mmCIF file of C-alpha atoms and ligand atoms in Angstrom:
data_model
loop_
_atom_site.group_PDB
_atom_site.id
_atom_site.type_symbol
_atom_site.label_atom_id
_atom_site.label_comp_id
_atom_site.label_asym_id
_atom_site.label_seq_id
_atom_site.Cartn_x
_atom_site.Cartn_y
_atom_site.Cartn_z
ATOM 1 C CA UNK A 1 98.491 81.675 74.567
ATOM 2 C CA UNK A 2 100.158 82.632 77.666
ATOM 3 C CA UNK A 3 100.850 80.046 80.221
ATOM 4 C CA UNK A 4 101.532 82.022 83.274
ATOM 5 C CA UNK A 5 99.360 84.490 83.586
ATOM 6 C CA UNK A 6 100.471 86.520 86.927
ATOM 7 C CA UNK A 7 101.723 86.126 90.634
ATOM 8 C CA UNK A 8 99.893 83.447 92.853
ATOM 9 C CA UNK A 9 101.053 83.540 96.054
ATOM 10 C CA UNK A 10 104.381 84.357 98.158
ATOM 11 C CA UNK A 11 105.266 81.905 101.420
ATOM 12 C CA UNK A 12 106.887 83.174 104.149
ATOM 13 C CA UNK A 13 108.426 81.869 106.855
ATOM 14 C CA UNK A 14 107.209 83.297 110.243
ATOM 15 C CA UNK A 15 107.231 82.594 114.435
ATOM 16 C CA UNK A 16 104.385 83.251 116.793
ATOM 17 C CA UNK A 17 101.302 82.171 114.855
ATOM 18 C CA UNK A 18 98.772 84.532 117.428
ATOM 19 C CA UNK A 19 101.354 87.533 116.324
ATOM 20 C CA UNK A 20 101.284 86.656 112.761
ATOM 21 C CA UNK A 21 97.371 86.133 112.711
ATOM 22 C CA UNK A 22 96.726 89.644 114.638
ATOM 23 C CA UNK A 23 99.490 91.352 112.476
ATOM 24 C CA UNK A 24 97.873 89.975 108.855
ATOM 25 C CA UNK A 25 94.108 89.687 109.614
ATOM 26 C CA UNK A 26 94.189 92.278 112.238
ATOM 27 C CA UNK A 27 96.264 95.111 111.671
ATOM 28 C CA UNK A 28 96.519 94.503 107.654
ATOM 29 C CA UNK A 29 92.958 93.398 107.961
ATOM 30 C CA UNK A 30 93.576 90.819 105.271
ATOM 31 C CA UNK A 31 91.331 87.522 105.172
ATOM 32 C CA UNK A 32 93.020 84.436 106.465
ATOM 33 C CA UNK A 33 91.073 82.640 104.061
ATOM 34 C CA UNK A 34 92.706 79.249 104.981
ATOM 35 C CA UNK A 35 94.729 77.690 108.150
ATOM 36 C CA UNK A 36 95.925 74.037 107.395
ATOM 37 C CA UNK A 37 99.189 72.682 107.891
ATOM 38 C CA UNK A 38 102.269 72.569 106.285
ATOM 39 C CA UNK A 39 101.957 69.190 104.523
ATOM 40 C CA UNK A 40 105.790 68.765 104.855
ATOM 41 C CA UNK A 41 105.782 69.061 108.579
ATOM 42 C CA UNK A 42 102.190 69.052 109.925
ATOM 43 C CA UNK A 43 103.133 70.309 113.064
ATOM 44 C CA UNK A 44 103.647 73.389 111.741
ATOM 45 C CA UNK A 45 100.868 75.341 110.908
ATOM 46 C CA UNK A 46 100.460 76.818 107.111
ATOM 47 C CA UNK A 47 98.301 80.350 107.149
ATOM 48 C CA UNK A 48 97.121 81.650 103.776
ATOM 49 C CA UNK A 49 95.559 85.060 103.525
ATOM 50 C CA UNK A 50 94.422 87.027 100.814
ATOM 51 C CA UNK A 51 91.218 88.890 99.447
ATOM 52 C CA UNK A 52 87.513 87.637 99.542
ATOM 53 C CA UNK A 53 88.626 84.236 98.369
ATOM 54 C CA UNK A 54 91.971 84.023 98.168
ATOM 55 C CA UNK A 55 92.241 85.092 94.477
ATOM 56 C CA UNK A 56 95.843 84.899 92.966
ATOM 57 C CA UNK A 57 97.455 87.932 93.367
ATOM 58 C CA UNK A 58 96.252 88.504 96.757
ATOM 59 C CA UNK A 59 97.434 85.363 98.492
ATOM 60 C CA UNK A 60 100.646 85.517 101.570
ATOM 61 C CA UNK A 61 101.446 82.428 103.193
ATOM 62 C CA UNK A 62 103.325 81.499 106.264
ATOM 63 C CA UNK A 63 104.642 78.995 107.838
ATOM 64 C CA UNK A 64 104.838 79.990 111.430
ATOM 65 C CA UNK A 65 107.257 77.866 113.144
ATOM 66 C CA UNK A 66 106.577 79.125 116.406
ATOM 67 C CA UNK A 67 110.142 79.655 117.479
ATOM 68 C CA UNK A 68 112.612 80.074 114.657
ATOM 69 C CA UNK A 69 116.024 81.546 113.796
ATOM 70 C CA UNK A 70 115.617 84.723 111.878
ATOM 71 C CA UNK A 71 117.126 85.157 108.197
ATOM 72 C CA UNK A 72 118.819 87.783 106.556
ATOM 73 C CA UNK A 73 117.562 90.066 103.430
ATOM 74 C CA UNK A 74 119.744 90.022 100.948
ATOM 75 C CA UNK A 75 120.149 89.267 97.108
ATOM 76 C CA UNK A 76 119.226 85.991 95.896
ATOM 77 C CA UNK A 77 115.616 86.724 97.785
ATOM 78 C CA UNK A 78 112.496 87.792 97.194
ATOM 79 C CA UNK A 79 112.686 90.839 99.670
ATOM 80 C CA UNK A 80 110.034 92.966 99.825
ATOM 81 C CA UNK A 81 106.014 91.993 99.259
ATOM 82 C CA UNK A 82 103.945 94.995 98.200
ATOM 83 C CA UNK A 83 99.832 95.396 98.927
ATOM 84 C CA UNK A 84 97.676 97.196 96.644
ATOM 85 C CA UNK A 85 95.546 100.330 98.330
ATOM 86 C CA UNK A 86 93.662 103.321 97.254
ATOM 87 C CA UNK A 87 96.256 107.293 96.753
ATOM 88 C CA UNK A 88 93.592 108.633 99.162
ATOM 89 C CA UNK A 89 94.610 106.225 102.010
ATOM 90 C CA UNK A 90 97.394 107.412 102.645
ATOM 91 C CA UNK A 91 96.806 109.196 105.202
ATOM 92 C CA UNK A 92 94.395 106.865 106.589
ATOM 93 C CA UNK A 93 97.489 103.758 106.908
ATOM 94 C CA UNK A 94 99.905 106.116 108.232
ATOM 95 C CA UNK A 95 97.913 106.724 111.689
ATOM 96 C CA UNK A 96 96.665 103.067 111.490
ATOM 97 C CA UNK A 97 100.213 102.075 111.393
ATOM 98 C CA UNK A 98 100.945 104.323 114.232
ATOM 99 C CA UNK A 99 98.205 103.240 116.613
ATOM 100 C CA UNK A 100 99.520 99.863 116.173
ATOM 101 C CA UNK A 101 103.139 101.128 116.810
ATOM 102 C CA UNK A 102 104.648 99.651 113.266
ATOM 103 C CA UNK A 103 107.629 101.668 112.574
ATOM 104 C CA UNK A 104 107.320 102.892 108.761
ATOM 105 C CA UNK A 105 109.683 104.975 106.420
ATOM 106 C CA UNK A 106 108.237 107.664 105.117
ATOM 107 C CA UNK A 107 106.245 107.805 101.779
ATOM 108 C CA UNK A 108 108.568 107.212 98.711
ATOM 109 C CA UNK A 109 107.595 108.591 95.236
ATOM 110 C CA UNK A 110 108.475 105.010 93.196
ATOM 111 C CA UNK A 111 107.262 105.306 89.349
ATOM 112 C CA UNK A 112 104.688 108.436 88.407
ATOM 113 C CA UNK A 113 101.702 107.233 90.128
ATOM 114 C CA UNK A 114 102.988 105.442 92.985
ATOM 115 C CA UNK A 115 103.733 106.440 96.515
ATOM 116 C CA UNK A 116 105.191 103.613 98.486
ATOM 117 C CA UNK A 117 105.625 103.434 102.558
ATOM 118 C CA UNK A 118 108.091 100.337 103.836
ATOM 119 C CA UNK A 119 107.490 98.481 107.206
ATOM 120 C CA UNK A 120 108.372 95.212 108.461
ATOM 121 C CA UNK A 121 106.098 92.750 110.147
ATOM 122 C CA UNK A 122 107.225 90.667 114.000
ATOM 123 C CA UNK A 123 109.710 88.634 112.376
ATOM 124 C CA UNK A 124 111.529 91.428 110.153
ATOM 125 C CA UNK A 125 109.601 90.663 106.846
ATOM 126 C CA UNK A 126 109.918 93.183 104.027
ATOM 127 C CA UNK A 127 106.394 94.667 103.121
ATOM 128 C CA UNK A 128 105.020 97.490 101.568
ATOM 129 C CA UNK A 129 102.044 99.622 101.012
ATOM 130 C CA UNK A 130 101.842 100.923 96.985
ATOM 131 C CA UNK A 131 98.800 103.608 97.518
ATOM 132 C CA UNK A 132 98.125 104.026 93.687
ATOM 133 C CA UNK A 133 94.418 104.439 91.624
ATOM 134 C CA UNK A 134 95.228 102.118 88.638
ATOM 135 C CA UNK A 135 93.558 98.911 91.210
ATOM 136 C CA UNK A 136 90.244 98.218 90.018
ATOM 137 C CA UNK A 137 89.889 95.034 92.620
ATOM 138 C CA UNK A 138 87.867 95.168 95.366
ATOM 139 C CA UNK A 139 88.946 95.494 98.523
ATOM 140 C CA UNK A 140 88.387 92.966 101.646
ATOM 141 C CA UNK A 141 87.315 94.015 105.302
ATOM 142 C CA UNK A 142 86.333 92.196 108.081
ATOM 143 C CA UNK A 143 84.670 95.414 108.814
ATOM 144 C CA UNK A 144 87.512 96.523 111.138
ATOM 145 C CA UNK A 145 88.919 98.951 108.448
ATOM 146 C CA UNK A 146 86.723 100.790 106.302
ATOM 147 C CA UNK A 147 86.075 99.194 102.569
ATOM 148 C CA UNK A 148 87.945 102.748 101.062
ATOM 149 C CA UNK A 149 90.963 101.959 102.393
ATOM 150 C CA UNK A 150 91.497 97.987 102.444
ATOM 151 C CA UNK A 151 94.318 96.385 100.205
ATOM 152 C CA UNK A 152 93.287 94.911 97.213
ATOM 153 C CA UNK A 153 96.007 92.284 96.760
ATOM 154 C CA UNK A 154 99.652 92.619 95.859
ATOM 155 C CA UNK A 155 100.825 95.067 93.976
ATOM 156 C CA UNK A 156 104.127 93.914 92.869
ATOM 157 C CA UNK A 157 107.175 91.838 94.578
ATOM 158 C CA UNK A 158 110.664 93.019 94.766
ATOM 159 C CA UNK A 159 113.473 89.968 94.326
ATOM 160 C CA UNK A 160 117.204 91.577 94.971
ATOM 161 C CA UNK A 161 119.704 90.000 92.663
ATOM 162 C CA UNK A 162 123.569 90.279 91.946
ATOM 163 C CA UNK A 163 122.624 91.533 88.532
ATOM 164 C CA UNK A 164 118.630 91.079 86.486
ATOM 165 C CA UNK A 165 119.880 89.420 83.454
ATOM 166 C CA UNK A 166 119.426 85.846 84.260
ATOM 167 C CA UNK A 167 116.358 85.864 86.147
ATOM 168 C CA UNK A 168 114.791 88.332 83.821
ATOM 169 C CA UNK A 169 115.826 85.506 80.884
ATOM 170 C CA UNK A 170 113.310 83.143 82.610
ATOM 171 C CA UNK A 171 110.635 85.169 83.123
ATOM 172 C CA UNK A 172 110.541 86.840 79.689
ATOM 173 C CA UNK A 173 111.491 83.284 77.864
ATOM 174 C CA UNK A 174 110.016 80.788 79.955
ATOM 175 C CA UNK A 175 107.309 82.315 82.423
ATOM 176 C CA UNK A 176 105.680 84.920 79.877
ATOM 177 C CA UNK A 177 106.475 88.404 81.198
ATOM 178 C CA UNK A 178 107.463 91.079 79.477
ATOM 179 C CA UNK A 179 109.574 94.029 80.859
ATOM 180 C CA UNK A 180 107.119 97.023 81.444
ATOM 181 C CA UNK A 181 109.375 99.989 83.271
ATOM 182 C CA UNK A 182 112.547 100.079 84.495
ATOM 183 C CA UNK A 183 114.008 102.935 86.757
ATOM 184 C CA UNK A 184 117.389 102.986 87.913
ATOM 185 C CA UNK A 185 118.488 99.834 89.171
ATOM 186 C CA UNK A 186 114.823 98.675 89.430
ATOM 187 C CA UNK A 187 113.498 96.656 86.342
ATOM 188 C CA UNK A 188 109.266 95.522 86.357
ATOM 189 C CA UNK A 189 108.038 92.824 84.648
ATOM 190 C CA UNK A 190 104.564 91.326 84.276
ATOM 191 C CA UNK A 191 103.001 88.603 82.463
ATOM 192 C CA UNK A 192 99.632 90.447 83.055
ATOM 193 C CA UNK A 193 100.258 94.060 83.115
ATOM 194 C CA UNK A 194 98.271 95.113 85.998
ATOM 195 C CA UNK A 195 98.764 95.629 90.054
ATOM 196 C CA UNK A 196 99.311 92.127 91.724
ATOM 197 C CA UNK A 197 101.514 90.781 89.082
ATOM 198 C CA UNK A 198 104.635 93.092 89.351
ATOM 199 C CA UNK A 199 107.592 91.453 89.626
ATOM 200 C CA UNK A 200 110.245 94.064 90.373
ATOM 201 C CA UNK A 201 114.311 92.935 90.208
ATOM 202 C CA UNK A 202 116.371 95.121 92.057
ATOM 203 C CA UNK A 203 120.191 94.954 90.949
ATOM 204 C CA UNK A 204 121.780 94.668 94.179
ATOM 205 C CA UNK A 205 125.537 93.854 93.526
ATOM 206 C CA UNK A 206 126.596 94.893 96.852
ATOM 207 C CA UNK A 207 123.950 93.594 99.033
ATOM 208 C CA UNK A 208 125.272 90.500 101.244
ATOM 209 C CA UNK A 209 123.680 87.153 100.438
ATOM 210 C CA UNK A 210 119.907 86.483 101.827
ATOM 211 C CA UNK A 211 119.810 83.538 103.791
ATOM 212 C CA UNK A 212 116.696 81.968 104.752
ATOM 213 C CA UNK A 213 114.803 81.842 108.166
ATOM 214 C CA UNK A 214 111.824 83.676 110.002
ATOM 215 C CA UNK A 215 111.096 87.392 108.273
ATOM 216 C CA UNK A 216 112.101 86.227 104.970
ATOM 217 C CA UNK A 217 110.081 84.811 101.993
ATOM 218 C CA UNK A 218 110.727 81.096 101.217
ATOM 219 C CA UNK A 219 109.371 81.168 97.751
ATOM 220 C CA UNK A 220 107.153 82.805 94.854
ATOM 221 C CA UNK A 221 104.645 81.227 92.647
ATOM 222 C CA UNK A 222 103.757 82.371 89.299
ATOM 223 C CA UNK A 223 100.053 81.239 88.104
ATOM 224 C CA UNK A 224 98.900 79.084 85.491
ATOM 225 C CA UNK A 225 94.978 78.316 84.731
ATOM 226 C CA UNK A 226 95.421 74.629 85.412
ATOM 227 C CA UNK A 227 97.180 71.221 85.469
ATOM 228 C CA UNK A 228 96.972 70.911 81.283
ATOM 229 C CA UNK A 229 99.182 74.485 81.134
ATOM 230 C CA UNK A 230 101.132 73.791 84.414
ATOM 231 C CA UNK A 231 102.470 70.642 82.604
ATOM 232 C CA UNK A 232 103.267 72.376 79.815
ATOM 233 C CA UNK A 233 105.499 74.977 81.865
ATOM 234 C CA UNK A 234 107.141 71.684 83.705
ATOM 235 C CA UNK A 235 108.184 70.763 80.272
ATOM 236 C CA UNK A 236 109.389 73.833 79.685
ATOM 237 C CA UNK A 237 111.741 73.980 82.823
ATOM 238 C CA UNK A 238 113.277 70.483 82.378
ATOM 239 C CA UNK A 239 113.900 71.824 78.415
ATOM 240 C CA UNK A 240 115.723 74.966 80.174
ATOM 241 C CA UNK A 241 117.557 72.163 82.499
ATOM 242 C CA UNK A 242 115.913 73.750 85.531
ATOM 243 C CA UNK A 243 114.871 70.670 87.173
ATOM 244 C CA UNK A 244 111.595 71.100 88.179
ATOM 245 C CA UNK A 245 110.182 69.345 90.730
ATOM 246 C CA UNK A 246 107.056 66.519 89.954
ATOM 247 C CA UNK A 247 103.480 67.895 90.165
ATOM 248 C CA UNK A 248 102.850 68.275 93.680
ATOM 249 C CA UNK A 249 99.205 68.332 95.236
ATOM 250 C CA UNK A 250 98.815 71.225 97.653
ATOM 251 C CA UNK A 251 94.555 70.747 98.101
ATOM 252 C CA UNK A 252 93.723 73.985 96.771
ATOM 253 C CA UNK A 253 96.156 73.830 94.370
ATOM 254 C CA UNK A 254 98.705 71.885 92.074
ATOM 255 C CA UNK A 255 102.654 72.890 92.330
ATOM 256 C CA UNK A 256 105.760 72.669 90.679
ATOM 257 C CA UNK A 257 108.997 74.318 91.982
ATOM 258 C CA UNK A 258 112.414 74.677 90.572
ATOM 259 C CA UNK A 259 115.450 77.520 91.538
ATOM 260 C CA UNK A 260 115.571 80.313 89.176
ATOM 261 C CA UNK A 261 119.792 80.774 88.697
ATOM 262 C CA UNK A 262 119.382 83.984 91.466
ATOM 263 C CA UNK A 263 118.463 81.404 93.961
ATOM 264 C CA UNK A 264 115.121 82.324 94.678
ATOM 265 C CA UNK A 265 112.609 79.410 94.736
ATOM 266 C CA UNK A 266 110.058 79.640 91.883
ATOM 267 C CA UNK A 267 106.650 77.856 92.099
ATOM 268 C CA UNK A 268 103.896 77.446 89.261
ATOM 269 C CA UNK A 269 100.580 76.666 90.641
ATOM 270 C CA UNK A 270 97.445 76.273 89.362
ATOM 271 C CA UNK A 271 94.112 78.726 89.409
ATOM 272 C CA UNK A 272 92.315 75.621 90.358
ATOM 273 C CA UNK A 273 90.515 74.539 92.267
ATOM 274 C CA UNK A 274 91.069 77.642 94.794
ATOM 275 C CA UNK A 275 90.304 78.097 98.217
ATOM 276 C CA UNK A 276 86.503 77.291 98.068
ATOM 277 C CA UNK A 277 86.920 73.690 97.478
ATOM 278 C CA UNK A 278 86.570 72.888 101.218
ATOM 279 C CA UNK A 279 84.888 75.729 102.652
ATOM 280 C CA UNK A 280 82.230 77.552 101.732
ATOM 281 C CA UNK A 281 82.680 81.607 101.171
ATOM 282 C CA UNK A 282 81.298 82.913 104.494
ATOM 283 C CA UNK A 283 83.555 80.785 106.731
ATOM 284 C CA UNK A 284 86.455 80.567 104.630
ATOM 285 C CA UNK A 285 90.048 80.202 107.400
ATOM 286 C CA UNK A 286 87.358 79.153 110.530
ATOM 287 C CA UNK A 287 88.429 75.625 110.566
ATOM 288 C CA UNK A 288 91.605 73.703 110.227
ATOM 289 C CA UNK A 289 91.357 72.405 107.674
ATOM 290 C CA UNK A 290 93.510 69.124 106.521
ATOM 291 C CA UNK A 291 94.068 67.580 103.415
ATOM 292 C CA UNK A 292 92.712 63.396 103.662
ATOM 293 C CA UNK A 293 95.596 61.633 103.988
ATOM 294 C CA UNK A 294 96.328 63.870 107.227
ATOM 295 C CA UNK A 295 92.894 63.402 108.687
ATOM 296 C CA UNK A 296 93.503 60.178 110.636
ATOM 297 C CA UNK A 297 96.237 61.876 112.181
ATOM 298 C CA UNK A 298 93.377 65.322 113.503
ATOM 299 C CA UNK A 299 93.726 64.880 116.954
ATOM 300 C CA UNK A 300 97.685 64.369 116.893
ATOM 301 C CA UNK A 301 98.551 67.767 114.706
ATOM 302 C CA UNK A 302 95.344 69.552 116.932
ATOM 303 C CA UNK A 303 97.389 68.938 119.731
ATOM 304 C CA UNK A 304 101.029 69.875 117.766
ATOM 305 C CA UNK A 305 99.985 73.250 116.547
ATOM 306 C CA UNK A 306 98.815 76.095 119.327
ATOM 307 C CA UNK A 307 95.591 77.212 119.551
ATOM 308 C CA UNK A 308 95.238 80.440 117.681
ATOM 309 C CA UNK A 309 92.031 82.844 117.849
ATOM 310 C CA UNK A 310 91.058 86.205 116.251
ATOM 311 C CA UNK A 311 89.006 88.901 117.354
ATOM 312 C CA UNK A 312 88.696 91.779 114.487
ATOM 313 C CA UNK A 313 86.973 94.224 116.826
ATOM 314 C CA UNK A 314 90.605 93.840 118.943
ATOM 315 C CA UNK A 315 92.065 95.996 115.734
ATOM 316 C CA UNK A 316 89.311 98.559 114.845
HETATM 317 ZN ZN1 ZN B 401 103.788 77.890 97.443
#
């Protein structure tokens, strides 16, 4: 049985947390389906959105650090994050983008039965819109953007590398993907072969080095069902000499991380126990939230982090 089973989430690092709530939840219209802390530095705030409730495969992070140096795309990094919407968007995304004066290439023809449009958020980050009809998952809306044309999730990531061998070597012999197109110097793999598990490695020989900081992605984690098969794939990593880090509690989540030989940081964490543990579904990113062993320390963080508020009508 396979142990990963797909993409979880991608963390990013960000600035302005107001910017990065309007841009995600507001012009994306993606649900910010949790807002804690980071629990390395809980004066920085950690944003998570995704779909309904934050299913993997549909979850972004951020850190937004408020003011921060920005990074560099570049190989070694996981560039470019894709999101999932209907073919007959298209046209629908393009003006929205507009209105909101996000500067956008113009639609790329990727594989067959993809067109793909490229933007970049505040800070510089890479992201995407795949408008395909192979998405069966449903869409979320705050109501802001009509239920036809929200994104479903991901639809695949795109890590640059000086060449796809090594990194494809883990993910085919130690993370369970399999390679399912390739098309020039782009090669997909997927441990579940459907959109929001793509994990696309561009050969990118001549690209400078990424180097971390706001607009770039700080890390990628692959999903496994729970802490049983997520200690199995820790075993796996320390066989493979990739250090992995110890089992790390996250709250909604358990963690391990270790460097694939790329550079990019690779996470596994756990389908359980999800978003919902804390919250209930119809108020789901209302509160911040904060794991126990930060809660005697409320008022300090409260007071660390800016006050942050959104308005969906603001980006009908
Ligand atoms: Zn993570």
């Amino acid at each position: 049985m396979a142990l990963i089973t797909g993409i979880h989430h991608v963390t990013a690092l960000a600035g302005n947390p107001q910017t990065n709530l309007d841009f995600y939840a507001g012009i994306l219209g993606l649900r910010l389906v949790k807002k804690t802390v980071n629990f390395d530095a809980p004066e920085v705030y950690h944003f998570y959105y995704g779909n309904e409730i934050g299913e993997p495969g549909s979850i972004l992070t951020f850190f937004p650090y408020g003011e921060i140096m920005k990074g560099r795309h570049g190989k070694g990094m996981l560039n470019t994050t894709t999101f999932s919407v209907p073919m007959s968007s298209l046209n629908y995304w393009q003006e929205r983008l507009k209105k909101f004066n996000v500067t956008f290439k113009q639609p790329q023809q990727r594989f067959d039965d993809e067109a793909v449009i490229y933007f970049e958020d505040a800070d510089g980050l890479g992201l995407e819109l795949v408008f395909n009809d192979k998405d069966n998952r449903a869409g979320f809306t705050y109501g802001h953007i009509p239920s036809e044309n929200s994104i479903k999730g991901f639809y695949n990531v795109e890590i640059w590398e000086e060449g796809y061998e090594r990194t494809a070597a883990i993910l085919t012999e130690q993370l369970d993907h399999t390679l399912i197109a390739e098309k020039s110097n782009r090669f997909r793999f997927a441990a579940t072969n459907s959109p929001g598990n793509y994990v696309d490695i561009l050969c990118a020989p001549d690209s400078l080095k990424g180097l971390g900081g706001g607009g770039t992605v700080h890390h990628i984690a692959f999903a496994t069902a729970n802490k049983k098969t997520q200690e199995e794939v820790r075993m796996k990593m320390a066989q493979r000499m990739l250090n992995p880090t110890p089992i790390l509690d996250r709250q909604y989540f358990t963690s391990i991380y270790f460097r694939e030989p790329g550079g990019v940081l690779f996470e596994v964490a756990t389908a359980e126990p999800g978003f919902l543990v804390d919250e209930d579904k119809a108020h789901l990113g209302e509160a911040l939230k904060l794991p126990e062993w930060y809660e005697s320390h409320r008022k300090t963080i409260e007071q660390a982090v800016a006050t942050v508020s959104f308005n969906a009508e603001k980006f009908t």
